[in-house]
Amino acid sequence: MVSAEPHGYSAHDTARLLPEPAKHGTLAEAETEARTPFARDRARVLHSAALRRLAGKTQVVGPGEGDVPRTRLTHSLEVAQIGRGIGGELGCDPDIVDLAGLAHDIGHPPFGHNGERALNALAGPCGGFEGNAQTLRILTRLEPKALGPDGRQYGLNLTRAALDAATKYPWPRREGTVKFGVYADDLPVFGWLRQGAPADAQCLEAQVMDWSDDVAYSVHDVEDGVLAGRISLRALGSPAERHVIAALAAAHFSHEPVEAIEAAADGLLRLPAVAALARHDYDGTLADQVALKQLTSELVGRFASAAVTGTRKAHGTGALRRYDADLVVLPPVAAEVALLKAVALRYVMSDPERLAVQIRQRELITQLTEALCLRAPEALDPAFRPAWAAAGDDAERLRVVIDQVALLTDAQAVSWHRRLTT
């Protein structure tokens, strides 16, 4: 039996690096025929251990901090939902955009971007560490799902278009470039998945995922900061604070000038849902809880609709997918998202207490990695020991250790550190 083809996608898009035989048995055959390749891909990501581990990995507020804060897992579910809506409106296959949202952060190590910084500093001899490159490595190698006849690991063995949709930075590490999407030893599979793609260009599905990530981060992480008592939207009404926030946004999240981002703050304050929470500090009453939820719902809808409207205005009403078009978000709306991201940066991630905690976390990651290098292969999970044995030099062995550490949740990193360094 052959799976149903997603409308508008070619056999090239639905190809898998490791060809798969049809499932046997009446029910399995019926299910295989009914589901598209992208629906199967989404199910593979949804059921993966790598996705489940995100429940124990830091988003902005840590998994054990505050009142039920978002983790990398809940963030990814929200990105997937936002992306599915935007992509469906544009004509992308909903499952492929949903999958990209689910998968986009599975390469993140313990302690989020802070852990990423620590591992990148340690991984210089083997090509550095980048969460998005690690995502590709997990999807195509490390997640246990598919093995070739020769014992080669194929990860989840996703379709070409699904892997491309989950590739946020479609280029290798380069001098002077912080972000990249593939390590040197994963270039063969990267070359396969990028066949026919314009150099360095994101497909439309990846652009939808990328914008959905920004929307979820800007809105939901600010919501968590408000609930944790770290953020007050009253700051947007202070000219001095608004200028500082706008300057941060211009420096880190936007190409717009500070003045344009300050104007975006004024625009947000004119929205009733924002104004209702900018008049006073959040106090946790039922009325404020409802107001906060209304704010997040309105902003997500506003930012998602802006992407659909802008793209349709630029590219017409036909179905858009893959490399048919680029996602278009008007600058004023993009400035609003950048502003909200800067709010989280100023009041949550730049908090002195949090910065002190981050120093300790980086020290823990460094010590754990060094301890594993000394105690490998016995100290590694059994699944990583064959790769250690097959490694040809110290750089390859270091990559195996980095893969092991990156896999851990926050709590596992603390536990392994305690066990291996005391």
PDB file of N, CA, C and O in Angstrom, residues 26-67:
ATOM      1  N   THR A  26      -3.847  -6.181   8.021  1.00  0.00           N
ATOM      2  CA  THR A  26      -4.951  -5.429   7.442  1.00  0.00           C
ATOM      3  C   THR A  26      -5.095  -4.035   8.046  1.00  0.00           C
ATOM      4  O   THR A  26      -5.186  -3.027   7.337  1.00  0.00           O
ATOM      5  N   LEU A  27      -5.110  -3.965   9.386  1.00  0.00           N
ATOM      6  CA  LEU A  27      -5.296  -2.667  10.033  1.00  0.00           C
ATOM      7  C   LEU A  27      -4.122  -1.738   9.743  1.00  0.00           C
ATOM      8  O   LEU A  27      -4.295  -0.557   9.472  1.00  0.00           O
ATOM      9  N   ALA A  28      -2.893  -2.283   9.805  1.00  0.00           N
ATOM     10  CA  ALA A  28      -1.715  -1.461   9.553  1.00  0.00           C
ATOM     11  C   ALA A  28      -1.716  -0.932   8.126  1.00  0.00           C
ATOM     12  O   ALA A  28      -1.395   0.226   7.863  1.00  0.00           O
ATOM     13  N   GLU A  29      -2.102  -1.789   7.157  1.00  0.00           N
ATOM     14  CA  GLU A  29      -2.125  -1.351   5.770  1.00  0.00           C
ATOM     15  C   GLU A  29      -3.177  -0.262   5.560  1.00  0.00           C
ATOM     16  O   GLU A  29      -2.945   0.724   4.866  1.00  0.00           O
ATOM     17  N   ALA A  30      -4.330  -0.435   6.175  1.00  0.00           N
ATOM     18  CA  ALA A  30      -5.385   0.566   6.036  1.00  0.00           C
ATOM     19  C   ALA A  30      -4.961   1.899   6.632  1.00  0.00           C
ATOM     20  O   ALA A  30      -5.213   2.963   6.060  1.00  0.00           O
ATOM     21  N   GLU A  31      -4.300   1.825   7.793  1.00  0.00           N
ATOM     22  CA  GLU A  31      -3.845   3.054   8.446  1.00  0.00           C
ATOM     23  C   GLU A  31      -2.795   3.748   7.601  1.00  0.00           C
ATOM     24  O   GLU A  31      -2.810   4.968   7.429  1.00  0.00           O
ATOM     25  N   THR A  32      -1.864   2.955   7.036  1.00  0.00           N
ATOM     26  CA  THR A  32      -0.794   3.525   6.227  1.00  0.00           C
ATOM     27  C   THR A  32      -1.352   4.230   5.000  1.00  0.00           C
ATOM     28  O   THR A  32      -0.901   5.303   4.612  1.00  0.00           O
ATOM     29  N   GLU A  33      -2.350   3.622   4.380  1.00  0.00           N
ATOM     30  CA  GLU A  33      -2.913   4.243   3.183  1.00  0.00           C
ATOM     31  C   GLU A  33      -3.687   5.507   3.533  1.00  0.00           C
ATOM     32  O   GLU A  33      -3.703   6.470   2.769  1.00  0.00           O
ATOM     33  N   ALA A  34      -4.350   5.509   4.676  1.00  0.00           N
ATOM     34  CA  ALA A  34      -5.181   6.650   5.044  1.00  0.00           C
ATOM     35  C   ALA A  34      -4.352   7.863   5.434  1.00  0.00           C
ATOM     36  O   ALA A  34      -4.765   8.998   5.206  1.00  0.00           O
ATOM     37  N   ARG A  35      -3.207   7.642   6.035  1.00  0.00           N
ATOM     38  CA  ARG A  35      -2.390   8.761   6.526  1.00  0.00           C
ATOM     39  C   ARG A  35      -1.418   9.223   5.452  1.00  0.00           C
ATOM     40  O   ARG A  35      -0.806   8.417   4.758  1.00  0.00           O
ATOM     41  N   THR A  36      -1.218  10.530   5.370  1.00  0.00           N
ATOM     42  CA  THR A  36      -0.203  11.058   4.467  1.00  0.00           C
ATOM     43  C   THR A  36       1.180  10.843   5.093  1.00  0.00           C
ATOM     44  O   THR A  36       1.304  10.620   6.303  1.00  0.00           O
ATOM     45  N   PRO A  37       2.231  10.930   4.288  1.00  0.00           N
ATOM     46  CA  PRO A  37       3.575  10.828   4.862  1.00  0.00           C
ATOM     47  C   PRO A  37       3.837  11.872   5.945  1.00  0.00           C
ATOM     48  O   PRO A  37       4.530  11.599   6.925  1.00  0.00           O
ATOM     49  N   PHE A  38       3.282  13.072   5.790  1.00  0.00           N
ATOM     50  CA  PHE A  38       3.518  14.114   6.789  1.00  0.00           C
ATOM     51  C   PHE A  38       2.746  13.842   8.075  1.00  0.00           C
ATOM     52  O   PHE A  38       3.210  14.192   9.164  1.00  0.00           O
ATOM     53  N   ALA A  39       1.583  13.217   7.975  1.00  0.00           N
ATOM     54  CA  ALA A  39       0.858  12.821   9.178  1.00  0.00           C
ATOM     55  C   ALA A  39       1.652  11.764   9.944  1.00  0.00           C
ATOM     56  O   ALA A  39       1.712  11.782  11.177  1.00  0.00           O
ATOM     57  N   ARG A  40       2.273  10.848   9.222  1.00  0.00           N
ATOM     58  CA  ARG A  40       3.124   9.847   9.866  1.00  0.00           C
ATOM     59  C   ARG A  40       4.342  10.512  10.503  1.00  0.00           C
ATOM     60  O   ARG A  40       4.743  10.155  11.615  1.00  0.00           O
ATOM     61  N   ASP A  41       4.925  11.475   9.802  1.00  0.00           N
ATOM     62  CA  ASP A  41       6.075  12.201  10.352  1.00  0.00           C
ATOM     63  C   ASP A  41       5.707  12.906  11.660  1.00  0.00           C
ATOM     64  O   ASP A  41       6.451  12.849  12.641  1.00  0.00           O
ATOM     65  N   ARG A  42       4.561  13.590  11.652  1.00  0.00           N
ATOM     66  CA  ARG A  42       4.127  14.296  12.851  1.00  0.00           C
ATOM     67  C   ARG A  42       3.946  13.330  14.009  1.00  0.00           C
ATOM     68  O   ARG A  42       4.349  13.625  15.144  1.00  0.00           O
ATOM     69  N   ALA A  43       3.371  12.169  13.742  1.00  0.00           N
ATOM     70  CA  ALA A  43       3.180  11.173  14.800  1.00  0.00           C
ATOM     71  C   ALA A  43       4.524  10.703  15.355  1.00  0.00           C
ATOM     72  O   ALA A  43       4.665  10.485  16.564  1.00  0.00           O
ATOM     73  N   ARG A  44       5.503  10.559  14.492  1.00  0.00           N
ATOM     74  CA  ARG A  44       6.824  10.113  14.956  1.00  0.00           C
ATOM     75  C   ARG A  44       7.451  11.137  15.899  1.00  0.00           C
ATOM     76  O   ARG A  44       8.038  10.776  16.926  1.00  0.00           O
ATOM     77  N   VAL A  45       7.340  12.406  15.558  1.00  0.00           N
ATOM     78  CA  VAL A  45       7.877  13.442  16.444  1.00  0.00           C
ATOM     79  C   VAL A  45       7.089  13.488  17.740  1.00  0.00           C
ATOM     80  O   VAL A  45       7.650  13.572  18.841  1.00  0.00           O
ATOM     81  N   LEU A  46       5.762  13.422  17.636  1.00  0.00           N
ATOM     82  CA  LEU A  46       4.898  13.514  18.811  1.00  0.00           C
ATOM     83  C   LEU A  46       5.191  12.405  19.813  1.00  0.00           C
ATOM     84  O   LEU A  46       5.143  12.617  21.034  1.00  0.00           O
ATOM     85  N   HIS A  47       5.533  11.209  19.328  1.00  0.00           N
ATOM     86  CA  HIS A  47       5.777  10.067  20.205  1.00  0.00           C
ATOM     87  C   HIS A  47       7.255   9.888  20.563  1.00  0.00           C
ATOM     88  O   HIS A  47       7.610   8.918  21.235  1.00  0.00           O
ATOM     89  N   SER A  48       8.100  10.808  20.149  1.00  0.00           N
ATOM     90  CA  SER A  48       9.537  10.646  20.384  1.00  0.00           C
ATOM     91  C   SER A  48       9.924  10.967  21.822  1.00  0.00           C
ATOM     92  O   SER A  48       9.307  11.815  22.478  1.00  0.00           O
ATOM     93  N   ALA A  49      10.959  10.294  22.293  1.00  0.00           N
ATOM     94  CA  ALA A  49      11.497  10.582  23.627  1.00  0.00           C
ATOM     95  C   ALA A  49      12.093  11.986  23.674  1.00  0.00           C
ATOM     96  O   ALA A  49      12.018  12.662  24.701  1.00  0.00           O
ATOM     97  N   ALA A  50      12.661  12.418  22.564  1.00  0.00           N
ATOM     98  CA  ALA A  50      13.276  13.752  22.521  1.00  0.00           C
ATOM     99  C   ALA A  50      12.249  14.835  22.794  1.00  0.00           C
ATOM    100  O   ALA A  50      12.542  15.814  23.494  1.00  0.00           O
ATOM    101  N   LEU A  51      11.038  14.673  22.269  1.00  0.00           N
ATOM    102  CA  LEU A  51       9.999  15.668  22.529  1.00  0.00           C
ATOM    103  C   LEU A  51       9.567  15.612  23.994  1.00  0.00           C
ATOM    104  O   LEU A  51       9.403  16.650  24.637  1.00  0.00           O
ATOM    105  N   ARG A  52       9.387  14.416  24.537  1.00  0.00           N
ATOM    106  CA  ARG A  52       8.959  14.296  25.935  1.00  0.00           C
ATOM    107  C   ARG A  52       9.965  14.931  26.886  1.00  0.00           C
ATOM    108  O   ARG A  52       9.590  15.522  27.899  1.00  0.00           O
ATOM    109  N   ARG A  53      11.233  14.817  26.569  1.00  0.00           N
ATOM    110  CA  ARG A  53      12.264  15.386  27.455  1.00  0.00           C
ATOM    111  C   ARG A  53      12.144  16.899  27.590  1.00  0.00           C
ATOM    112  O   ARG A  53      12.613  17.473  28.572  1.00  0.00           O
ATOM    113  N   LEU A  54      11.533  17.548  26.611  1.00  0.00           N
ATOM    114  CA  LEU A  54      11.398  18.997  26.685  1.00  0.00           C
ATOM    115  C   LEU A  54      10.544  19.438  27.874  1.00  0.00           C
ATOM    116  O   LEU A  54      10.602  20.594  28.275  1.00  0.00           O
ATOM    117  N   ALA A  55       9.772  18.518  28.445  1.00  0.00           N
ATOM    118  CA  ALA A  55       8.992  18.847  29.644  1.00  0.00           C
ATOM    119  C   ALA A  55       9.895  19.199  30.812  1.00  0.00           C
ATOM    120  O   ALA A  55       9.469  19.889  31.747  1.00  0.00           O
ATOM    121  N   GLY A  56      11.135  18.737  30.780  1.00  0.00           N
ATOM    122  CA  GLY A  56      12.067  18.995  31.866  1.00  0.00           C
ATOM    123  C   GLY A  56      13.172  19.958  31.501  1.00  0.00           C
ATOM    124  O   GLY A  56      14.218  19.980  32.160  1.00  0.00           O
ATOM    125  N   LYS A  57      12.967  20.750  30.453  1.00  0.00           N
ATOM    126  CA  LYS A  57      14.002  21.691  30.019  1.00  0.00           C
ATOM    127  C   LYS A  57      13.482  23.120  30.085  1.00  0.00           C
ATOM    128  O   LYS A  57      12.332  23.402  29.747  1.00  0.00           O
ATOM    129  N   THR A  58      14.355  24.017  30.519  1.00  0.00           N
ATOM    130  CA  THR A  58      14.006  25.415  30.751  1.00  0.00           C
ATOM    131  C   THR A  58      13.524  26.098  29.480  1.00  0.00           C
ATOM    132  O   THR A  58      14.131  25.960  28.415  1.00  0.00           O
ATOM    133  N   GLN A  59      12.437  26.863  29.597  1.00  0.00           N
ATOM    134  CA  GLN A  59      12.018  27.799  28.555  1.00  0.00           C
ATOM    135  C   GLN A  59      12.583  29.160  28.948  1.00  0.00           C
ATOM    136  O   GLN A  59      13.703  29.496  28.610  1.00  0.00           O
ATOM    137  N   VAL A  60      11.867  29.954  29.714  1.00  0.00           N
ATOM    138  CA  VAL A  60      12.412  31.183  30.298  1.00  0.00           C
ATOM    139  C   VAL A  60      12.441  31.033  31.808  1.00  0.00           C
ATOM    140  O   VAL A  60      13.476  31.136  32.448  1.00  0.00           O
ATOM    141  N   VAL A  61      11.278  30.750  32.380  1.00  0.00           N
ATOM    142  CA  VAL A  61      11.205  30.380  33.793  1.00  0.00           C
ATOM    143  C   VAL A  61      11.409  28.876  33.863  1.00  0.00           C
ATOM    144  O   VAL A  61      10.840  28.133  33.074  1.00  0.00           O
ATOM    145  N   GLY A  62      12.226  28.394  34.794  1.00  0.00           N
ATOM    146  CA  GLY A  62      12.587  26.989  34.852  1.00  0.00           C
ATOM    147  C   GLY A  62      11.423  26.078  35.177  1.00  0.00           C
ATOM    148  O   GLY A  62      10.408  26.511  35.721  1.00  0.00           O
ATOM    149  N   PRO A  63      11.527  24.752  34.859  1.00  0.00           N
ATOM    150  CA  PRO A  63      10.442  23.815  35.088  1.00  0.00           C
ATOM    151  C   PRO A  63       9.955  23.759  36.527  1.00  0.00           C
ATOM    152  O   PRO A  63       8.794  23.479  36.782  1.00  0.00           O
ATOM    153  N   GLY A  64      10.810  23.996  37.501  1.00  0.00           N
ATOM    154  CA  GLY A  64      10.406  23.927  38.898  1.00  0.00           C
ATOM    155  C   GLY A  64      10.167  25.270  39.540  1.00  0.00           C
ATOM    156  O   GLY A  64      10.096  25.390  40.759  1.00  0.00           O
ATOM    157  N   GLU A  65      10.022  26.318  38.724  1.00  0.00           N
ATOM    158  CA  GLU A  65       9.966  27.681  39.237  1.00  0.00           C
ATOM    159  C   GLU A  65       8.607  28.307  38.939  1.00  0.00           C
ATOM    160  O   GLU A  65       8.063  28.152  37.857  1.00  0.00           O
ATOM    161  N   GLY A  66       8.055  29.001  39.899  1.00  0.00           N
ATOM    162  CA  GLY A  66       6.821  29.734  39.664  1.00  0.00           C
ATOM    163  C   GLY A  66       5.598  28.839  39.668  1.00  0.00           C
ATOM    164  O   GLY A  66       5.629  27.683  40.069  1.00  0.00           O
ATOM    165  N   ASP A  67       4.472  29.380  39.187  1.00  0.00           N
ATOM    166  CA  ASP A  67       3.185  28.692  39.196  1.00  0.00           C
ATOM    167  C   ASP A  67       2.939  28.036  37.843  1.00  0.00           C
ATOM    168  O   ASP A  67       2.400  28.628  36.917  1.00  0.00           O
TER     169      ASP A  67
END
